CSV table of C-alpha atoms in Angstrom, one decimal:
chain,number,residue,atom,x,y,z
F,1,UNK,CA,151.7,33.2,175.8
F,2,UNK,CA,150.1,35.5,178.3
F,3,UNK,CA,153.2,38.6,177.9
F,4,UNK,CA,152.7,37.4,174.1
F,5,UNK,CA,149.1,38.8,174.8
F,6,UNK,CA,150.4,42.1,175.8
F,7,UNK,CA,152.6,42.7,173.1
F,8,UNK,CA,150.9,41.5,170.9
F,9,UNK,CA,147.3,43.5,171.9
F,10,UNK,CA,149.8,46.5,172.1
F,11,UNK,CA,150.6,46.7,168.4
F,12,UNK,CA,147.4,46.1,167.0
F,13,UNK,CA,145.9,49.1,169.2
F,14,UNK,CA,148.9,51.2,168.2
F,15,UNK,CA,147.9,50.3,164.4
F,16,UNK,CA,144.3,51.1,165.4
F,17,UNK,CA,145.7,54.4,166.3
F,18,UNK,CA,147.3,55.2,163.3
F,19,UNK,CA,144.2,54.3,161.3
F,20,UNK,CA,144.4,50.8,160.4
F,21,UNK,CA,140.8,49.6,160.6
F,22,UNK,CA,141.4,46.0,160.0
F,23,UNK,CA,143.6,45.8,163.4
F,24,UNK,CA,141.4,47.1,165.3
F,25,UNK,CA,139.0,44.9,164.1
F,26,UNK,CA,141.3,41.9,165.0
F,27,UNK,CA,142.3,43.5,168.1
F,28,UNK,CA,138.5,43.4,169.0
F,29,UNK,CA,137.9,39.9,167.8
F,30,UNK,CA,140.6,38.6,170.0
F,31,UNK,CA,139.8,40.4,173.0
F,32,UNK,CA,136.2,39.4,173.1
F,33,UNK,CA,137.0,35.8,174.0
F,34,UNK,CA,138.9,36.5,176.7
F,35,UNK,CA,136.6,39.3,178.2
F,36,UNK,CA,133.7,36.4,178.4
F,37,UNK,CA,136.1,34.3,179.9
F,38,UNK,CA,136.7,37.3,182.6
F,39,UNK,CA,133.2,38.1,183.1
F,40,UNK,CA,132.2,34.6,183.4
F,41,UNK,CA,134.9,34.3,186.1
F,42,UNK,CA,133.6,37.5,187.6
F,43,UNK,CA,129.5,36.0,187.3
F,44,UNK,CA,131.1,32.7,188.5
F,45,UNK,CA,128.9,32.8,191.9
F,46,UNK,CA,126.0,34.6,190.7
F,47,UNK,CA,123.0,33.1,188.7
F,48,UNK,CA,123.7,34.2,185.5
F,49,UNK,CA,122.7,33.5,182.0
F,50,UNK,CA,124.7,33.1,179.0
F,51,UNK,CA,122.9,36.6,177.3
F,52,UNK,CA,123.7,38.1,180.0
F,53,UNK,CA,127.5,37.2,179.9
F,54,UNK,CA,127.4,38.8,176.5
F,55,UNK,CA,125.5,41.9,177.0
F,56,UNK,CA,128.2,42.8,179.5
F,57,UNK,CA,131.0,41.7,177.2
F,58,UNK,CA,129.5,43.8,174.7
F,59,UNK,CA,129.2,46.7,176.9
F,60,UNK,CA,132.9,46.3,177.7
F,61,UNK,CA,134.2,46.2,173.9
F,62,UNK,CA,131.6,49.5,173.5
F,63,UNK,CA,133.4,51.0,176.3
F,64,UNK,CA,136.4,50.0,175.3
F,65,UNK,CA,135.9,51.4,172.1
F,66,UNK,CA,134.3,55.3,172.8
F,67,UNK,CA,137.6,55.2,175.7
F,68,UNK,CA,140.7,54.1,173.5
F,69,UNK,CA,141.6,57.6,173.8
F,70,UNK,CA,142.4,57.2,177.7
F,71,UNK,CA,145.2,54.3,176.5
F,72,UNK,CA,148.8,55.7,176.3
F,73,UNK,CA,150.6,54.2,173.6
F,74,UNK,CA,153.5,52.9,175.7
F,75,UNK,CA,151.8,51.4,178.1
F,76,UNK,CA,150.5,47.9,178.6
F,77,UNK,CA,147.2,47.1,177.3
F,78,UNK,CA,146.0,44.2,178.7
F,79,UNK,CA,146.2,46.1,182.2
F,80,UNK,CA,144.4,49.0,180.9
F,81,UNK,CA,141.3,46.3,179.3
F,82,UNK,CA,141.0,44.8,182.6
F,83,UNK,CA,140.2,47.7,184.4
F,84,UNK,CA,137.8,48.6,181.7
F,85,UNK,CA,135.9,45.2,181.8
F,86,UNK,CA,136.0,45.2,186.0
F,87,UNK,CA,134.7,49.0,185.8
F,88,UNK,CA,131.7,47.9,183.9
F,89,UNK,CA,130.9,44.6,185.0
F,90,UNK,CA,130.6,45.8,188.3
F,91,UNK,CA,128.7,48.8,187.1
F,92,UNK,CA,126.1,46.4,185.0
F,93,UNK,CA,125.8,44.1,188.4
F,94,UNK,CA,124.7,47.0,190.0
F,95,UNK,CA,122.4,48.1,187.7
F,96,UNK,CA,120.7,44.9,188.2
F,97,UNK,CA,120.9,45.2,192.1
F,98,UNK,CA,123.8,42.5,192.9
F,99,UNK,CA,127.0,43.0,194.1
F,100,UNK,CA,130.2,41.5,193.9
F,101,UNK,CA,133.7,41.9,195.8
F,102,UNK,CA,136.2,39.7,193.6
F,103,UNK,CA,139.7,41.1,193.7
F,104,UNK,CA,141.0,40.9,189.4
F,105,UNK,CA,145.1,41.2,189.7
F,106,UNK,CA,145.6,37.7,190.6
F,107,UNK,CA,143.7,36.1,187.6
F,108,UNK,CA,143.1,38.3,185.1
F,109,UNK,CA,146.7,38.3,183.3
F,110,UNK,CA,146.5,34.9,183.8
F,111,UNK,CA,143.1,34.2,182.2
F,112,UNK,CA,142.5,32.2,179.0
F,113,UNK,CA,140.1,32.5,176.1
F,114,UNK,CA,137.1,31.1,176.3
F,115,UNK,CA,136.3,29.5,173.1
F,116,UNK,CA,135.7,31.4,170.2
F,117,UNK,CA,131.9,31.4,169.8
F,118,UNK,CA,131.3,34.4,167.6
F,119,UNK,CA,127.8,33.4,167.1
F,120,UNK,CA,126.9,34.6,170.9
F,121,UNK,CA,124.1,37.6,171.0
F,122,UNK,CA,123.0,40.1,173.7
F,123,UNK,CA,119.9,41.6,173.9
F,124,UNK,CA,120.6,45.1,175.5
F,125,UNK,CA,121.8,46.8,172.5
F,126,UNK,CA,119.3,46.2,170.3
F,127,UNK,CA,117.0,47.5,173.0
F,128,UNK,CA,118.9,50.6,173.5
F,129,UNK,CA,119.1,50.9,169.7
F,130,UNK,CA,115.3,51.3,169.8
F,131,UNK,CA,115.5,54.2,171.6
F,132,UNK,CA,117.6,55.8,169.3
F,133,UNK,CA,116.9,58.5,166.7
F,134,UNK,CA,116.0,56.9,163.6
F,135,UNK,CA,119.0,58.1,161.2
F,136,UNK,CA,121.0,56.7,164.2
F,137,UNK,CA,119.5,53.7,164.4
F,138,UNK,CA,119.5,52.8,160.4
F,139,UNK,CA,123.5,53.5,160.2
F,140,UNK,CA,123.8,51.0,163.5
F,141,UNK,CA,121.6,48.5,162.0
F,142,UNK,CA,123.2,49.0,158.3
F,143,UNK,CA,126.4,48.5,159.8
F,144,UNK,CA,126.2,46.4,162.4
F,145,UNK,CA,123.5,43.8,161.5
F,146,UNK,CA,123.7,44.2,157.8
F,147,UNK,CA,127.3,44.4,157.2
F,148,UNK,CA,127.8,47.2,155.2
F,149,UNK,CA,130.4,49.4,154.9
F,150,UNK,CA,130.3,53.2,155.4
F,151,UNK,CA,130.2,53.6,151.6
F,152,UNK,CA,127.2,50.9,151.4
F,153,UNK,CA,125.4,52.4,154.1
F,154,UNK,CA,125.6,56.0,152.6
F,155,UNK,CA,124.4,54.7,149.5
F,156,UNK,CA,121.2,52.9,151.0
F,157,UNK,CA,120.5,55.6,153.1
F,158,UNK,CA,121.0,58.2,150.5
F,159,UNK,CA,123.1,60.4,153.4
F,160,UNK,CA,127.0,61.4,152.8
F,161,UNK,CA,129.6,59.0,154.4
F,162,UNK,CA,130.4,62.1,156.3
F,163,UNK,CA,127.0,62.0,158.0
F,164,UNK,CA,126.7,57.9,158.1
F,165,UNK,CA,130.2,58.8,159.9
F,166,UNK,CA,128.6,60.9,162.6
F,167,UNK,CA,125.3,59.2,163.0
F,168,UNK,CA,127.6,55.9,163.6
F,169,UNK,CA,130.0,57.1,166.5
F,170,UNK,CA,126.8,59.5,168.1
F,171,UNK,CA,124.9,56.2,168.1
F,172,UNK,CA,127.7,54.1,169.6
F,173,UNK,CA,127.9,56.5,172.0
F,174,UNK,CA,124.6,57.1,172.8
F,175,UNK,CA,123.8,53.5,173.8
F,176,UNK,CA,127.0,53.5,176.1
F,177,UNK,CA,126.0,56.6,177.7
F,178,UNK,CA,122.6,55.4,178.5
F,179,UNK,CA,124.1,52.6,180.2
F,180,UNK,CA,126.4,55.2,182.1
F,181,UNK,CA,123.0,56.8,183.4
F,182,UNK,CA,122.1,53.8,185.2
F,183,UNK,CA,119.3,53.2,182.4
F,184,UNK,CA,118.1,50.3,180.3
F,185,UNK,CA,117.8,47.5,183.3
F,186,UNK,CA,118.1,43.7,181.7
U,1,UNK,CA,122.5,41.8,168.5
U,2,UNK,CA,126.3,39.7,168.0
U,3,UNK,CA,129.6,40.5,169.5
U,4,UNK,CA,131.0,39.8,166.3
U,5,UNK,CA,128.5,42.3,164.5
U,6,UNK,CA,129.3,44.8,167.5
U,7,UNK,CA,132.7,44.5,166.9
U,8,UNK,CA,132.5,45.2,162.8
U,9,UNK,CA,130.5,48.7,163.9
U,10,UNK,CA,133.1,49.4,166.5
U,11,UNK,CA,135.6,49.1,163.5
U,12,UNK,CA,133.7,51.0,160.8
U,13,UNK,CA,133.8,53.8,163.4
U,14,UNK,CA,136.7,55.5,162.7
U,15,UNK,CA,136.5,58.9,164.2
U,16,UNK,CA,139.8,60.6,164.9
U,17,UNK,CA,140.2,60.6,169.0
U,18,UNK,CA,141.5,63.5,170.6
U,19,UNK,CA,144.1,62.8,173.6
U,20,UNK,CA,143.2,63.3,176.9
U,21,UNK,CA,146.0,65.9,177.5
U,22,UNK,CA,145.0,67.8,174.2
U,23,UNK,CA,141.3,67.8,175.0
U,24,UNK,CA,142.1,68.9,178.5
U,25,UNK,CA,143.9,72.0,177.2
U,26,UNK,CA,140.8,73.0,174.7
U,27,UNK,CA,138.4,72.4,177.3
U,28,UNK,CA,140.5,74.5,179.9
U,29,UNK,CA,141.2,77.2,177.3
U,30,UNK,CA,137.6,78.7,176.4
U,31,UNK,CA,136.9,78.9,180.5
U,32,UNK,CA,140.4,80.8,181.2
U,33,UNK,CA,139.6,83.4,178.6
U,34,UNK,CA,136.2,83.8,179.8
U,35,UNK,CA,137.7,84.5,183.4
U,36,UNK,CA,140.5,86.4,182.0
U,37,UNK,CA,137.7,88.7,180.0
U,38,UNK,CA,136.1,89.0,183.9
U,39,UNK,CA,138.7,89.8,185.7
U,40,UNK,CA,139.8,92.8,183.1
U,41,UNK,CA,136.8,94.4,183.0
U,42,UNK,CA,135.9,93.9,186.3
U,43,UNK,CA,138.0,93.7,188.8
U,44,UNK,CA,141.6,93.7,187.3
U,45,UNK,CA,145.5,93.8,189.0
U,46,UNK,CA,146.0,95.8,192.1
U,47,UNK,CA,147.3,99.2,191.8
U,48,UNK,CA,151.4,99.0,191.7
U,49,UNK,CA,151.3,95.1,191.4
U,50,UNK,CA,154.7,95.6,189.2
U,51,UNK,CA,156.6,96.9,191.9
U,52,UNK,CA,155.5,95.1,194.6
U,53,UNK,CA,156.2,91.9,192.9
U,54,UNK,CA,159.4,91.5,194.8
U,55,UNK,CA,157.8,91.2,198.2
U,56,UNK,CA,158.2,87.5,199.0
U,57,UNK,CA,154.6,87.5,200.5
U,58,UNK,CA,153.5,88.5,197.3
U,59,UNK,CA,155.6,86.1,195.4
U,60,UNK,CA,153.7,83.3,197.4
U,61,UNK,CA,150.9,84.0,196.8
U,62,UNK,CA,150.7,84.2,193.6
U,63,UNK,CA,153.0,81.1,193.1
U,64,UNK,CA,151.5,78.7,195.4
U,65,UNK,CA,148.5,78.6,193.8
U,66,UNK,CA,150.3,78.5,190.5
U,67,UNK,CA,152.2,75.5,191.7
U,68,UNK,CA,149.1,73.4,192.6
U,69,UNK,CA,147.8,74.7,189.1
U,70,UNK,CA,150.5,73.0,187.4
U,71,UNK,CA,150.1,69.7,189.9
U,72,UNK,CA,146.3,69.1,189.5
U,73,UNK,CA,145.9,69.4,186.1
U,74,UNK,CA,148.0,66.4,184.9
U,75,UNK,CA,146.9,64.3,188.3
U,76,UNK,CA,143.1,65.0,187.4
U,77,UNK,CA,144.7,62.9,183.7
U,78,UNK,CA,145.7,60.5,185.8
U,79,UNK,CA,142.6,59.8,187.3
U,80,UNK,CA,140.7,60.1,184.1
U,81,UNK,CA,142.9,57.1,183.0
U,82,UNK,CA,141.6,53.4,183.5
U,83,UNK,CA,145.2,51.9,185.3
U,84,UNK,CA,146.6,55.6,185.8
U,85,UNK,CA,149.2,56.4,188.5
U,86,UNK,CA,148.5,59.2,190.5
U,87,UNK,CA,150.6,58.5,193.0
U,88,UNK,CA,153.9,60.6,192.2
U,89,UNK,CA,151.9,63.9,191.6
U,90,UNK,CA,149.6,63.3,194.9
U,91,UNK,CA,153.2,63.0,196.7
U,92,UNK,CA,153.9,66.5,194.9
U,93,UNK,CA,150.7,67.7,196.5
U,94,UNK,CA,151.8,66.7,199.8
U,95,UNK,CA,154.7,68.6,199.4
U,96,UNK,CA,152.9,71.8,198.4
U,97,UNK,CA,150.8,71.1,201.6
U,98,UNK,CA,153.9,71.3,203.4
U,99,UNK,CA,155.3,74.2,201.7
U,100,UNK,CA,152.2,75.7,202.8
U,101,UNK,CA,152.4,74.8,206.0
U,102,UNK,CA,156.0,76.4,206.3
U,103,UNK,CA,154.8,79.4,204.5
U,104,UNK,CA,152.3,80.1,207.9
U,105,UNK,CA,154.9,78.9,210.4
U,106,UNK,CA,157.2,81.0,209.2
U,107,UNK,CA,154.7,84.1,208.8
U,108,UNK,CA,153.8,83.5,212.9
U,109,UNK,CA,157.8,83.7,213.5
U,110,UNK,CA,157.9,87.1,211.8
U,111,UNK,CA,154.9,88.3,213.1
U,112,UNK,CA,154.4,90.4,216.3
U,113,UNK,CA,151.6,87.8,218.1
U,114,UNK,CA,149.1,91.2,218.4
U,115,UNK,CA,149.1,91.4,214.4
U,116,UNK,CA,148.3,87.4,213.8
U,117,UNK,CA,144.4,88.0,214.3
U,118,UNK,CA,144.7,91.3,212.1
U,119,UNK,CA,146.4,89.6,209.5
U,120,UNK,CA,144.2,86.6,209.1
U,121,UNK,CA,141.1,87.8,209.3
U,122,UNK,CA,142.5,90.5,206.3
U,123,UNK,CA,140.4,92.8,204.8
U,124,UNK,CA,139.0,90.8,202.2
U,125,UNK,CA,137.9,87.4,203.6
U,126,UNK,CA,134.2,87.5,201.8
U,127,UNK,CA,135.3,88.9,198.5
U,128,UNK,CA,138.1,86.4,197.9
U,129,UNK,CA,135.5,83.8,198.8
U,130,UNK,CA,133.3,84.9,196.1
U,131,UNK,CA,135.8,86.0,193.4
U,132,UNK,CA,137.6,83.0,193.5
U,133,UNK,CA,134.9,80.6,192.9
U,134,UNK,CA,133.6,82.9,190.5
U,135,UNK,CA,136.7,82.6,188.5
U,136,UNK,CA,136.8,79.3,188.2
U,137,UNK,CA,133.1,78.4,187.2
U,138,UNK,CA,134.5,78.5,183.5
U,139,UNK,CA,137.4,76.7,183.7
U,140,UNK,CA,135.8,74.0,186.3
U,141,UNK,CA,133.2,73.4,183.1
U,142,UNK,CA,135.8,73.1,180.5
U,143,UNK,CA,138.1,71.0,182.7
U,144,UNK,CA,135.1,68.5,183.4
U,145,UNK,CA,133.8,68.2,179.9
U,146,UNK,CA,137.6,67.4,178.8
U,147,UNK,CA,137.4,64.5,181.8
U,148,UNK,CA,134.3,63.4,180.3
U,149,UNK,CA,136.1,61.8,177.7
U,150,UNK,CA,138.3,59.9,179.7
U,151,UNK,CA,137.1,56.6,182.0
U,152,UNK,CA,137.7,58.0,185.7
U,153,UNK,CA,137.5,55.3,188.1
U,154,UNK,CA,136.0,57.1,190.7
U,155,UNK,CA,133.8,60.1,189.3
U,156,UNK,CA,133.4,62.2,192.3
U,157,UNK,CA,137.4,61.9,193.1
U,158,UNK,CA,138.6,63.0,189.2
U,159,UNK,CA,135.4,65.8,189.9
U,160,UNK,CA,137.2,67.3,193.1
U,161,UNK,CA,141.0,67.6,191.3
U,162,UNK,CA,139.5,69.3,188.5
U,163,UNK,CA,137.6,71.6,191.0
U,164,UNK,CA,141.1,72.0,192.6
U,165,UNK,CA,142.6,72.4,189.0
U,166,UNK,CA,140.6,75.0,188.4
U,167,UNK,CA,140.1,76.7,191.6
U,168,UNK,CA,144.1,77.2,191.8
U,169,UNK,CA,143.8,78.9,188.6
U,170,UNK,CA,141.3,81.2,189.8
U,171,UNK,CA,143.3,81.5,193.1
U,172,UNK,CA,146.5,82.6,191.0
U,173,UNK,CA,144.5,85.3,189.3
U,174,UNK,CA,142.6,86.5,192.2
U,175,UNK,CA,146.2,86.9,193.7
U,176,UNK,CA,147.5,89.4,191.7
U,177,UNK,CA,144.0,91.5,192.8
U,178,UNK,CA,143.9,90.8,196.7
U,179,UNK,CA,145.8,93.2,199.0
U,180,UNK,CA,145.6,90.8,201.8
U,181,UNK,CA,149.4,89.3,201.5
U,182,UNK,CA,149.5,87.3,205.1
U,183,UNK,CA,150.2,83.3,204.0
U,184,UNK,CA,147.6,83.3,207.2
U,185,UNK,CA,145.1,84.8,205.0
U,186,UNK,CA,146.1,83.1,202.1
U,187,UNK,CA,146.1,79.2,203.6
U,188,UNK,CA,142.9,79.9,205.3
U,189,UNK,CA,140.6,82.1,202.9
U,190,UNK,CA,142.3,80.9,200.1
U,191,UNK,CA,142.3,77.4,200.9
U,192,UNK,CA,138.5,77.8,201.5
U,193,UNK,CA,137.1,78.9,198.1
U,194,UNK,CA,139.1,76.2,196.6
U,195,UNK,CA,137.6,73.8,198.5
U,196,UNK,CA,134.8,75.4,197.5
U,197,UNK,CA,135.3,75.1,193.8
U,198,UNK,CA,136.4,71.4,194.6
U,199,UNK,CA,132.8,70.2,196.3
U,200,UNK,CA,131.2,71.7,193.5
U,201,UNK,CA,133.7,69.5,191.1
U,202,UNK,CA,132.9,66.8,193.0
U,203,UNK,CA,129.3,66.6,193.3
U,204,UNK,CA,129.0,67.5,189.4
U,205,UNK,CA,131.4,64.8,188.6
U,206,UNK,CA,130.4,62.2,190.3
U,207,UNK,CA,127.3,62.6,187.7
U,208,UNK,CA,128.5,64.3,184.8
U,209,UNK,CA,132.2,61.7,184.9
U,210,UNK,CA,130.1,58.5,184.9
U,211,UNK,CA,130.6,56.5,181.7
């Protein structure tokens, strides 16, 4: 099942690539199980709450998703999401002063999902998204919280889907670069 | 706010990603033509640089610096890439090192032992540790916006190979300028300004590469 994972994670990201929204969407969905599953393995020894499991998974997927460009198609994936998800748990630990020293190779690949509870919220992002600019923060929200599509959201907002395009990904990457600064503590 | 609501944003975003290797190449490109522009105007090729080109001293040194070029630039990808192996081109920069080394072994064979201080010390130590630098400011700012898209592991390292990326580029230029042809001049002086050019990567990436 696990080199299943890999192959499996491989094609849907190469479908991403090419454009097709709705694997990327699955690709996402199944990788955020098994992300909380790794940064719960990670938290394991320190005093941590479920929110705060999910604001890191969360950051992960957002990293994930502004940094698809650093994945070569022919490559593994899972390998590639691992180092992603080690990168910023540590980073997020650190921000909130702890530390930890857990070597990955020898359970990561090996790791299974947590179950699927897609119900589970962070806080941290709808903090950052406060600090936003507002056209930013309505095409988040629309999108995001709302559920509506680019077209939808254009139409609400009376913008072009050009612009609700723009204001999407510079919001997306605004909250992940905040977190990049060392900003926005838990 | 929920993964799952997170996740439907991250898939309504669907702006077209640039690779790493492309965006490395327009980021690079605007610097290079700014330090071309420089170097024509201002300082430009030494007089009869055609037909001295021959001269194996001259060769190197325009070369070596050339070679790293062509080394750091695709090892500074490496780093920029979460699980990237660097390892084949940092053996390829071993060997340049070693090259190197030869280059100046061979250069104190040759050389009468009264000419040794004469030729390193050159006649253009200071300049080439300004010029050098100063032709690689550009290129050292394109090369680390390009990085800035990628997910280096260790900021400060991906910083310092784009310094050297760019620093060989300027040292390749600043070749074809220098009259001082010694590889004792150009492992030392040369060497220096790079090193130059990569602290500065460094420090500004280990800031400006965080993500």
């Amino acid at each position: 099942m696990r080199a299943d994972r890999n192959s499996e994670w491989g094609s849907l990201l190469r479908a991403a690539n090419s454009g097709d929204s709705l694997a990327y969407q699955r690709f996402l969905r199944e990788l955020a199980p098994v992300l909380r599953a790794f940064v719960r393995r990670l938290l394991a020894r320190t005093s941590s709450g479920s929110a705060e499991v999910e604001d890191i998974v969360q950051e992960v997927l957002l990293a994930i998703h502004l940094k698809r460009q650093t994945w070569i198609e022919t490559a593994p994936v899972s390998p590639w999401v691992f180092t992603i998800a080690r990168h910023k748990t540590i980073d997020a630990l650190r921000r909130r002063g702890r530390h930890i020293d857990v070597p990955i190779d020898d359970f990561a690949e090996s790791l299974a999902a947590d179950n699927d509870e897609p119900n589970l919220a962070g806080v941290y992002i709808d903090r950052q998204l406060g600090t936003l600019p507002e056209v930013q923060r309505k095409v988040v929200q629309a999108i995001a919280v709302t559920g509506d599509s680019i077209s939808e959201a254009a139409e609400k907002l009376t913008m072009t889907q050009g612009a609700v395009r723009v204001a999407l990904h510079r919001g997306l990457a605004a909250i992940a670069a905040r977190t990049a600064k060392g900003g926005g503590t838990v | 706010m929920k993964t799952d609501d997170l996740i439907r944003s991250l898939a309504a975003d669907d702006t077209p990603r640039l690779s790493l290797a492309r965006a490395l190449v327009y980021g690079f490109l605007p610097g290079m033509v700014l330090s071309l522009i420089f170097y024509a105007l201002v300082i430009g090729p030494r007089p009869h640089l055609a037909e001295l080109l021959p001269a194996p001293r001259i060769l190197f040194k325009i070369a070596f610096p050339i070679a790293v070029f062509a080394c750091a630039g695709p090892l500074a990808l490496q780093l920029a890439r979460p699980r990237g192996d660097p390892r084949p081109l940092v053996y390829v920069l071993i060997g340049l090192l070693v090259v190197l080394a030869a280059a100046v072994v061979i250069e104190l064979l040759v050389l009468p032992p009264d000419l040794w201080r004469v030729r390193f010390i050159g006649h253009n130590a200071r300049v080439c540790l300004v010029l050098i630098p100063l032709m690689s400011a550009a290129p050292l700012v394109g090369t680390l916006i390009a990085l800035h898209r990628g997910a280096a592991s260790n900021p400060g390292l991906a910083g310092a190979v784009a310094g050297l990326f760019a620093g060989a580029f300027g040292a390749a230029l600043y070749a074809t300028h220098c009259p001082d042809d010694s590889p004792l001049f150009v492992a030392t002086w040369y060497s220096l300004a790079i090193l130059i050019v990569m602290s500065v990567g460094a420090l500004a990436g280990s800031r400006f590469l965080r993500w």
